[in-house]
PDB file of C-alpha atoms in Angstrom:
ATOM      1  CA  UNK A 246      -6.184  -3.252  -7.314  1.00  0.00           C
ATOM      2  CA  UNK A 247      -4.565   0.284  -7.774  1.00  0.00           C
ATOM      3  CA  UNK A 248      -1.694  -0.264  -9.734  1.00  0.00           C
ATOM      4  CA  UNK A 249       2.028   1.560  -8.519  1.00  0.00           C
ATOM      5  CA  UNK A 250       3.819   2.195 -11.045  1.00  0.00           C
ATOM      6  CA  UNK A 251       7.882   3.524 -10.999  1.00  0.00           C
ATOM      7  CA  UNK A 252       7.574   6.826 -12.427  1.00  0.00           C
ATOM      8  CA  UNK A 253      10.788   7.163 -14.413  1.00  0.00           C
ATOM      9  CA  UNK A 254       9.905   4.269 -16.426  1.00  0.00           C
ATOM     10  CA  UNK A 255       5.916   4.319 -16.192  1.00  0.00           C
ATOM     11  CA  UNK A 256       6.221   0.140 -15.720  1.00  0.00           C
ATOM     12  CA  UNK A 257       4.512  -1.272 -12.822  1.00  0.00           C
ATOM     13  CA  UNK A 258       6.245  -2.704  -9.990  1.00  0.00           C
ATOM     14  CA  UNK A 259       2.957  -4.277  -8.576  1.00  0.00           C
ATOM     15  CA  UNK A 260      -0.960  -2.589  -6.665  1.00  0.00           C
ATOM     16  CA  UNK A 261      -2.573  -2.286  -3.738  1.00  0.00           C
ATOM     17  CA  UNK A 262      -5.350  -3.783  -2.216  1.00  0.00           C
ATOM     18  CA  UNK A 263      -8.585  -1.847  -1.939  1.00  0.00           C
ATOM     19  CA  UNK A 264     -11.785  -3.054  -0.375  1.00  0.00           C
ATOM     20  CA  UNK A 265     -14.795  -1.890  -1.223  1.00  0.00           C
ATOM     21  CA  UNK A 266     -18.657  -2.697   0.451  1.00  0.00           C
ATOM     22  CA  UNK A 267     -21.347  -3.216  -2.638  1.00  0.00           C
ATOM     23  CA  UNK A 268     -24.412  -1.728  -2.307  1.00  0.00           C
ATOM     24  CA  UNK A 269     -27.929  -2.813  -3.474  1.00  0.00           C
ATOM     25  CA  UNK A 270     -28.571   0.507  -5.261  1.00  0.00           C
ATOM     26  CA  UNK A 271     -24.773  -0.671  -7.161  1.00  0.00           C
ATOM     27  CA  UNK A 272     -23.138   2.214  -5.469  1.00  0.00           C
ATOM     28  CA  UNK A 273     -19.694   0.977  -3.296  1.00  0.00           C
ATOM     29  CA  UNK A 274     -19.326   2.495   0.622  1.00  0.00           C
ATOM     30  CA  UNK A 275     -15.947   3.649   1.746  1.00  0.00           C
ATOM     31  CA  UNK A 276     -13.163   1.916   3.981  1.00  0.00           C
ATOM     32  CA  UNK A 277     -13.151   5.948   5.304  1.00  0.00           C
ATOM     33  CA  UNK A 278     -17.106   4.688   6.670  1.00  0.00           C
ATOM     34  CA  UNK A 279     -17.043   1.052   7.303  1.00  0.00           C
ATOM     35  CA  UNK A 280     -13.419   0.177   8.277  1.00  0.00           C
ATOM     36  CA  UNK A 281     -14.306   2.619  11.249  1.00  0.00           C
ATOM     37  CA  UNK A 282     -17.590   0.545  12.159  1.00  0.00           C
ATOM     38  CA  UNK A 283     -15.817  -2.397  11.965  1.00  0.00           C
ATOM     39  CA  UNK A 284     -13.245  -0.860  14.692  1.00  0.00           C
ATOM     40  CA  UNK A 285     -16.333  -0.429  16.636  1.00  0.00           C
ATOM     41  CA  UNK A 286     -17.871  -3.629  16.455  1.00  0.00           C
ATOM     42  CA  UNK A 287     -14.556  -5.679  17.158  1.00  0.00           C
ATOM     43  CA  UNK A 288     -14.614  -7.006  13.625  1.00  0.00           C
ATOM     44  CA  UNK A 289     -11.133  -5.903  12.543  1.00  0.00           C
ATOM     45  CA  UNK A 290      -9.479  -8.525  12.184  1.00  0.00           C
ATOM     46  CA  UNK A 291     -11.914 -10.865  10.331  1.00  0.00           C
ATOM     47  CA  UNK A 292     -11.887  -7.687   8.035  1.00  0.00           C
ATOM     48  CA  UNK A 293      -7.877  -7.988   7.535  1.00  0.00           C
ATOM     49  CA  UNK A 294      -7.996 -12.060   7.354  1.00  0.00           C
ATOM     50  CA  UNK A 295     -10.855 -11.356   4.734  1.00  0.00           C
ATOM     51  CA  UNK A 296      -8.702  -9.057   1.967  1.00  0.00           C
ATOM     52  CA  UNK A 297      -5.883 -11.249   2.460  1.00  0.00           C
ATOM     53  CA  UNK A 298      -8.287 -14.637   1.664  1.00  0.00           C
ATOM     54  CA  UNK A 299      -9.165 -12.339  -1.036  1.00  0.00           C
ATOM     55  CA  UNK A 300      -5.832 -10.897  -2.174  1.00  0.00           C
ATOM     56  CA  UNK A 301      -4.285 -14.384  -2.812  1.00  0.00           C
ATOM     57  CA  UNK A 302      -7.308 -16.244  -4.018  1.00  0.00           C
ATOM     58  CA  UNK A 303      -7.422 -13.604  -6.557  1.00  0.00           C
ATOM     59  CA  UNK A 304      -4.155 -12.457  -7.418  1.00  0.00           C
ATOM     60  CA  UNK A 305      -1.748 -15.552  -5.872  1.00  0.00           C
ATOM     61  CA  UNK A 306      -1.277 -16.989  -9.509  1.00  0.00           C
ATOM     62  CA  UNK A 307      -0.214 -13.842 -11.250  1.00  0.00           C
ATOM     63  CA  UNK A 308       1.975 -13.194  -8.043  1.00  0.00           C
ATOM     64  CA  UNK A 309       3.817 -16.389  -8.611  1.00  0.00           C
ATOM     65  CA  UNK A 310       4.335 -16.206 -12.440  1.00  0.00           C
ATOM     66  CA  UNK A 311       5.629 -12.630 -11.757  1.00  0.00           C
ATOM     67  CA  UNK A 312       7.908 -12.860  -9.146  1.00  0.00           C
ATOM     68  CA  UNK A 313       9.061  -8.752  -9.237  1.00  0.00           C
ATOM     69  CA  UNK A 314       5.803  -8.021  -8.361  1.00  0.00           C
ATOM     70  CA  UNK A 315       4.062  -7.207  -5.369  1.00  0.00           C
ATOM     71  CA  UNK A 316       0.839  -6.580  -3.686  1.00  0.00           C
ATOM     72  CA  UNK A 317       0.055  -4.151  -0.917  1.00  0.00           C
ATOM     73  CA  UNK A 318      -2.473  -5.039   1.761  1.00  0.00           C
ATOM     74  CA  UNK A 319      -3.724  -2.406   4.296  1.00  0.00           C
ATOM     75  CA  UNK A 320      -3.120  -3.367   8.355  1.00  0.00           C
ATOM     76  CA  UNK A 321      -5.152  -1.999  11.141  1.00  0.00           C
ATOM     77  CA  UNK A 322      -3.906  -1.165  14.329  1.00  0.00           C
ATOM     78  CA  UNK A 323      -5.939  -3.679  15.722  1.00  0.00           C
ATOM     79  CA  UNK A 324      -3.753  -6.581  13.330  1.00  0.00           C
ATOM     80  CA  UNK A 325      -0.807  -5.821  14.941  1.00  0.00           C
ATOM     81  CA  UNK A 326      -1.457  -7.759  18.012  1.00  0.00           C
ATOM     82  CA  UNK A 327      -3.143 -11.173  16.333  1.00  0.00           C
ATOM     83  CA  UNK A 328      -1.520 -14.248  16.405  1.00  0.00           C
ATOM     84  CA  UNK A 329      -3.962 -15.576  13.741  1.00  0.00           C
ATOM     85  CA  UNK A 330      -2.505 -13.271  11.146  1.00  0.00           C
ATOM     86  CA  UNK A 331       1.481 -14.271  10.739  1.00  0.00           C
ATOM     87  CA  UNK A 332       0.213 -18.103  10.827  1.00  0.00           C
ATOM     88  CA  UNK A 333      -2.305 -17.405   7.945  1.00  0.00           C
ATOM     89  CA  UNK A 334      -0.464 -15.275   5.426  1.00  0.00           C
ATOM     90  CA  UNK A 335       2.596 -18.000   5.865  1.00  0.00           C
ATOM     91  CA  UNK A 336      -0.410 -21.134   4.877  1.00  0.00           C
ATOM     92  CA  UNK A 337      -1.169 -18.894   2.343  1.00  0.00           C
ATOM     93  CA  UNK A 338       2.278 -17.975   0.774  1.00  0.00           C
ATOM     94  CA  UNK A 339       3.149 -21.216   0.804  1.00  0.00           C
ATOM     95  CA  UNK A 340       0.221 -22.525  -1.051  1.00  0.00           C
ATOM     96  CA  UNK A 341       0.471 -20.638  -4.207  1.00  0.00           C
ATOM     97  CA  UNK A 342       4.155 -20.739  -3.797  1.00  0.00           C
ATOM     98  CA  UNK A 343       5.146 -16.905  -3.123  1.00  0.00           C
ATOM     99  CA  UNK A 344       8.026 -15.203  -1.108  1.00  0.00           C
ATOM    100  CA  UNK A 345       6.999 -12.931   1.542  1.00  0.00           C
ATOM    101  CA  UNK A 346       8.554 -10.240  -0.975  1.00  0.00           C
ATOM    102  CA  UNK A 347       5.122 -10.238  -2.867  1.00  0.00           C
ATOM    103  CA  UNK A 348       3.297  -9.290  -0.423  1.00  0.00           C
ATOM    104  CA  UNK A 349       3.691  -5.467   1.326  1.00  0.00           C
ATOM    105  CA  UNK A 350       1.715  -4.829   4.569  1.00  0.00           C
ATOM    106  CA  UNK A 351       0.567  -1.078   5.144  1.00  0.00           C
ATOM    107  CA  UNK A 352       0.340   0.657   8.497  1.00  0.00           C
ATOM    108  CA  UNK A 353      -1.258   4.168   8.626  1.00  0.00           C
ATOM    109  CA  UNK A 354       0.555   6.475  11.146  1.00  0.00           C
ATOM    110  CA  UNK A 355      -2.501   5.452  13.814  1.00  0.00           C
ATOM    111  CA  UNK A 356      -0.949   1.818  14.161  1.00  0.00           C
ATOM    112  CA  UNK A 357       2.505   3.066  15.488  1.00  0.00           C
ATOM    113  CA  UNK A 358       0.778   4.906  17.967  1.00  0.00           C
ATOM    114  CA  UNK A 359       2.236   3.074  20.692  1.00  0.00           C
ATOM    115  CA  UNK A 360       5.867   2.132  20.054  1.00  0.00           C
ATOM    116  CA  UNK A 361       5.487  -0.992  22.793  1.00  0.00           C
ATOM    117  CA  UNK A 362       2.892  -2.736  20.325  1.00  0.00           C
ATOM    118  CA  UNK A 363       3.774  -1.998  16.896  1.00  0.00           C
ATOM    119  CA  UNK A 364       7.972  -2.291  17.083  1.00  0.00           C
ATOM    120  CA  UNK A 365       8.272  -5.688  17.865  1.00  0.00           C
ATOM    121  CA  UNK A 366       5.490  -6.430  15.254  1.00  0.00           C
ATOM    122  CA  UNK A 367       6.779  -4.705  12.999  1.00  0.00           C
ATOM    123  CA  UNK A 368      10.287  -6.039  13.147  1.00  0.00           C
ATOM    124  CA  UNK A 369       8.367  -9.680  13.168  1.00  0.00           C
ATOM    125  CA  UNK A 370       7.325  -9.338   9.787  1.00  0.00           C
ATOM    126  CA  UNK A 371      10.448  -7.605   8.513  1.00  0.00           C
ATOM    127  CA  UNK A 372      11.547 -11.031   9.644  1.00  0.00           C
ATOM    128  CA  UNK A 373       9.065 -13.296   8.069  1.00  0.00           C
ATOM    129  CA  UNK A 374      10.401 -11.200   4.667  1.00  0.00           C
ATOM    130  CA  UNK A 375       7.525  -9.037   4.205  1.00  0.00           C
ATOM    131  CA  UNK A 376       7.885  -5.091   3.390  1.00  0.00           C
ATOM    132  CA  UNK A 377       6.246  -2.347   5.784  1.00  0.00           C
ATOM    133  CA  UNK A 378       4.753   0.101   4.484  1.00  0.00           C
ATOM    134  CA  UNK A 379       3.733   3.744   6.358  1.00  0.00           C
ATOM    135  CA  UNK A 380       0.587   4.648   4.910  1.00  0.00           C
ATOM    136  CA  UNK A 381      -0.642   8.491   4.397  1.00  0.00           C
ATOM    137  CA  UNK A 382       2.018  10.578   6.084  1.00  0.00           C
ATOM    138  CA  UNK A 383       1.830  12.872   7.589  1.00  0.00           C
ATOM    139  CA  UNK A 384      -1.919  13.260   7.937  1.00  0.00           C
ATOM    140  CA  UNK A 385      -1.516  12.021  11.598  1.00  0.00           C
ATOM    141  CA  UNK A 386      -0.709  13.148  14.844  1.00  0.00           C
ATOM    142  CA  UNK A 387       2.365  10.860  15.281  1.00  0.00           C
ATOM    143  CA  UNK A 388       5.828  12.649  16.481  1.00  0.00           C
ATOM    144  CA  UNK A 389       8.167  12.286  13.976  1.00  0.00           C
ATOM    145  CA  UNK A 390      10.337  10.962  16.140  1.00  0.00           C
ATOM    146  CA  UNK A 391       9.020   7.752  15.853  1.00  0.00           C
ATOM    147  CA  UNK A 392      10.048   7.253  12.044  1.00  0.00           C
ATOM    148  CA  UNK A 393      13.779   6.579  13.069  1.00  0.00           C
ATOM    149  CA  UNK A 394      13.252   3.903  15.459  1.00  0.00           C
ATOM    150  CA  UNK A 395      11.041   2.435  12.326  1.00  0.00           C
ATOM    151  CA  UNK A 396      11.912  -0.498  10.882  1.00  0.00           C
ATOM    152  CA  UNK A 397      10.075   0.064   7.676  1.00  0.00           C
ATOM    153  CA  UNK A 398      10.479   0.113   4.039  1.00  0.00           C
ATOM    154  CA  UNK A 399       8.352   2.325   2.524  1.00  0.00           C
ATOM    155  CA  UNK A 400       6.652   5.747   3.001  1.00  0.00           C
ATOM    156  CA  UNK A 401       4.331   6.963   1.029  1.00  0.00           C
ATOM    157  CA  UNK A 402       3.416  10.138   0.503  1.00  0.00           C
ATOM    158  CA  UNK A 403      -0.500  10.754   1.594  1.00  0.00           C
ATOM    159  CA  UNK A 404      -2.952  12.026  -1.720  1.00  0.00           C
ATOM    160  CA  UNK A 405      -3.188  15.276   0.190  1.00  0.00           C
ATOM    161  CA  UNK A 406       0.342  16.334  -0.152  1.00  0.00           C
ATOM    162  CA  UNK A 407       0.825  14.961  -4.194  1.00  0.00           C
ATOM    163  CA  UNK A 408      -2.252  17.461  -4.503  1.00  0.00           C
ATOM    164  CA  UNK A 409      -0.926  20.911  -2.940  1.00  0.00           C
ATOM    165  CA  UNK A 410       2.668  20.404  -4.754  1.00  0.00           C
ATOM    166  CA  UNK A 411       2.305  23.646  -6.476  1.00  0.00           C
ATOM    167  CA  UNK A 412       1.662  25.964  -3.142  1.00  0.00           C
ATOM    168  CA  UNK A 413       2.749  24.368  -0.142  1.00  0.00           C
ATOM    169  CA  UNK A 414       6.440  23.192   1.335  1.00  0.00           C
ATOM    170  CA  UNK A 415       5.450  20.252   3.535  1.00  0.00           C
ATOM    171  CA  UNK A 416       6.141  17.609   0.849  1.00  0.00           C
ATOM    172  CA  UNK A 417       9.864  18.601  -0.246  1.00  0.00           C
ATOM    173  CA  UNK A 418      10.590  17.861   3.819  1.00  0.00           C
ATOM    174  CA  UNK A 419       8.802  14.624   3.655  1.00  0.00           C
ATOM    175  CA  UNK A 420      10.847  13.664   0.854  1.00  0.00           C
ATOM    176  CA  UNK A 421      14.105  15.123   2.356  1.00  0.00           C
ATOM    177  CA  UNK A 422      13.425  13.075   5.232  1.00  0.00           C
ATOM    178  CA  UNK A 423      12.520   9.928   3.746  1.00  0.00           C
ATOM    179  CA  UNK A 424      15.696   9.984   1.666  1.00  0.00           C
ATOM    180  CA  UNK A 425      17.658  10.845   5.145  1.00  0.00           C
ATOM    181  CA  UNK A 426      16.360   7.418   6.582  1.00  0.00           C
ATOM    182  CA  UNK A 427      16.733   5.356   3.181  1.00  0.00           C
ATOM    183  CA  UNK A 428      13.439   5.014   2.594  1.00  0.00           C
ATOM    184  CA  UNK A 429      12.045   4.494  -0.451  1.00  0.00           C
ATOM    185  CA  UNK A 430       8.540   6.598  -1.712  1.00  0.00           C
ATOM    186  CA  UNK A 431       4.857   5.840  -3.017  1.00  0.00           C
ATOM    187  CA  UNK A 432       3.370   8.931  -3.842  1.00  0.00           C
ATOM    188  CA  UNK A 433      -0.786   8.494  -3.778  1.00  0.00           C
ATOM    189  CA  UNK A 434      -3.857  10.547  -6.070  1.00  0.00           C
ATOM    190  CA  UNK A 435      -0.972  11.314  -8.934  1.00  0.00           C
ATOM    191  CA  UNK A 436      -3.387  12.627 -11.504  1.00  0.00           C
ATOM    192  CA  UNK A 437      -1.750  15.742 -13.751  1.00  0.00           C
ATOM    193  CA  UNK A 438       1.715  14.925 -15.976  1.00  0.00           C
ATOM    194  CA  UNK A 439       2.521  17.990 -13.610  1.00  0.00           C
ATOM    195  CA  UNK A 440       2.283  16.154 -10.650  1.00  0.00           C
ATOM    196  CA  UNK A 441       4.431  13.376 -11.655  1.00  0.00           C
ATOM    197  CA  UNK A 442       7.027  15.627 -13.064  1.00  0.00           C
ATOM    198  CA  UNK A 443       7.922  17.248  -9.767  1.00  0.00           C
ATOM    199  CA  UNK A 444       7.941  14.106  -7.941  1.00  0.00           C
ATOM    200  CA  UNK A 445      10.257  12.777 -10.084  1.00  0.00           C
ATOM    201  CA  UNK A 446      12.602  15.357 -10.659  1.00  0.00           C
ATOM    202  CA  UNK A 447      12.304  14.790  -6.159  1.00  0.00           C
ATOM    203  CA  UNK A 448      13.650  11.776  -6.980  1.00  0.00           C
ATOM    204  CA  UNK A 449      10.208   9.650  -5.877  1.00  0.00           C
ATOM    205  CA  UNK A 450      10.214   6.381  -6.924  1.00  0.00           C
ATOM    206  CA  UNK A 451       7.019   5.149  -6.967  1.00  0.00           C
ATOM    207  CA  UNK A 452       3.584   6.108  -7.485  1.00  0.00           C
ATOM    208  CA  UNK A 453      -0.488   5.400  -8.207  1.00  0.00           C
ATOM    209  CA  UNK A 454      -3.208   7.698  -9.010  1.00  0.00           C
ATOM    210  CA  UNK A 455      -5.692   8.402 -11.791  1.00  0.00           C
ATOM    211  CA  UNK A 456      -2.954   9.079 -14.094  1.00  0.00           C
ATOM    212  CA  UNK A 457      -2.298   5.943 -14.716  1.00  0.00           C
ATOM    213  CA  UNK A 458      -5.318   4.632 -13.473  1.00  0.00           C
ATOM    214  CA  UNK A 459      -8.469   4.368 -11.007  1.00  0.00           C
ATOM    215  CA  UNK A 460      -8.154   0.383  -8.444  1.00  0.00           C
ATOM    216  CA  UNK A 461      -9.659  -2.479 -10.735  1.00  0.00           C
ATOM    217  CA  UNK A 462     -11.220  -5.384 -10.694  1.00  0.00           C
ATOM    218  CA  UNK A 463      -8.917  -8.355 -10.484  1.00  0.00           C
ATOM    219  CA  UNK A 464      -9.751  -9.667 -14.207  1.00  0.00           C
ATOM    220  CA  UNK A 465      -9.061  -5.564 -15.373  1.00  0.00           C
ATOM    221  CA  UNK A 466      -5.997  -5.007 -13.652  1.00  0.00           C
ATOM    222  CA  UNK A 467      -5.121  -8.115 -14.986  1.00  0.00           C
ATOM    223  CA  UNK A 468      -5.480  -7.410 -18.106  1.00  0.00           C
ATOM    224  CA  UNK A 469      -3.564  -3.427 -18.128  1.00  0.00           C
ATOM    225  CA  UNK A 470      -1.188  -5.157 -15.916  1.00  0.00           C
ATOM    226  CA  UNK A 471      -0.032  -7.288 -18.782  1.00  0.00           C
ATOM    227  CA  UNK A 472      -0.698  -4.612 -21.028  1.00  0.00           C
ATOM    228  CA  UNK A 473       1.555  -2.277 -19.356  1.00  0.00           C
ATOM    229  CA  UNK A 474       4.563  -4.975 -18.643  1.00  0.00           C
ATOM    230  CA  UNK A 475       4.485  -5.571 -22.808  1.00  0.00           C
ATOM    231  CA  UNK A 476       4.945  -2.021 -23.630  1.00  0.00           C
ATOM    232  CA  UNK A 477       8.840  -0.782 -24.578  1.00  0.00           C
TER     233      UNK A 477
END
């Protein structure tokens, strides 16, 4: 769970659930490797189901006691057509007595590649009350026109753009576009005070990255979050 904070105050607003596959030698396999494997072998939906069940098992009670916090979960393109996902989310939300706004759904640009599928699917999730984020924005091959047609809440600025703030001028255009579409923004991979200051100055509201915290296991995340919430 990697904390997501409000850049103006440094206060936690939630976390992104990130999947790692522990190996026998103690190392962790990155999703860059095992998610494509899951897609190739038709196991994407089972992996998403496993992650969602784990998120509720880990964080259900914490979310119930912190109604202003959220956890965001990454969906694969195949998840948009899954008939099992909406009832699973509904059942778990009901079980833990959590409103849907506390579970955000993140989709990469690939998830929007076919608007005939993505537009109605996203509309369904939004109608159910889930916030929808565009993840890794600007790294895909999609045309920008699709952004106008999608009913999404938040645009995540990819780490590659945050890394390049000093010497590339694409990031200000992404920010202006998000503002013109009334989208909130989360900057990924913030590692320096300089990046934080630049992003804050340009109106980016939220961020995550090693400047605040790396991704943490459940118990460590809850300790970090409680400490952050206690600080004035």
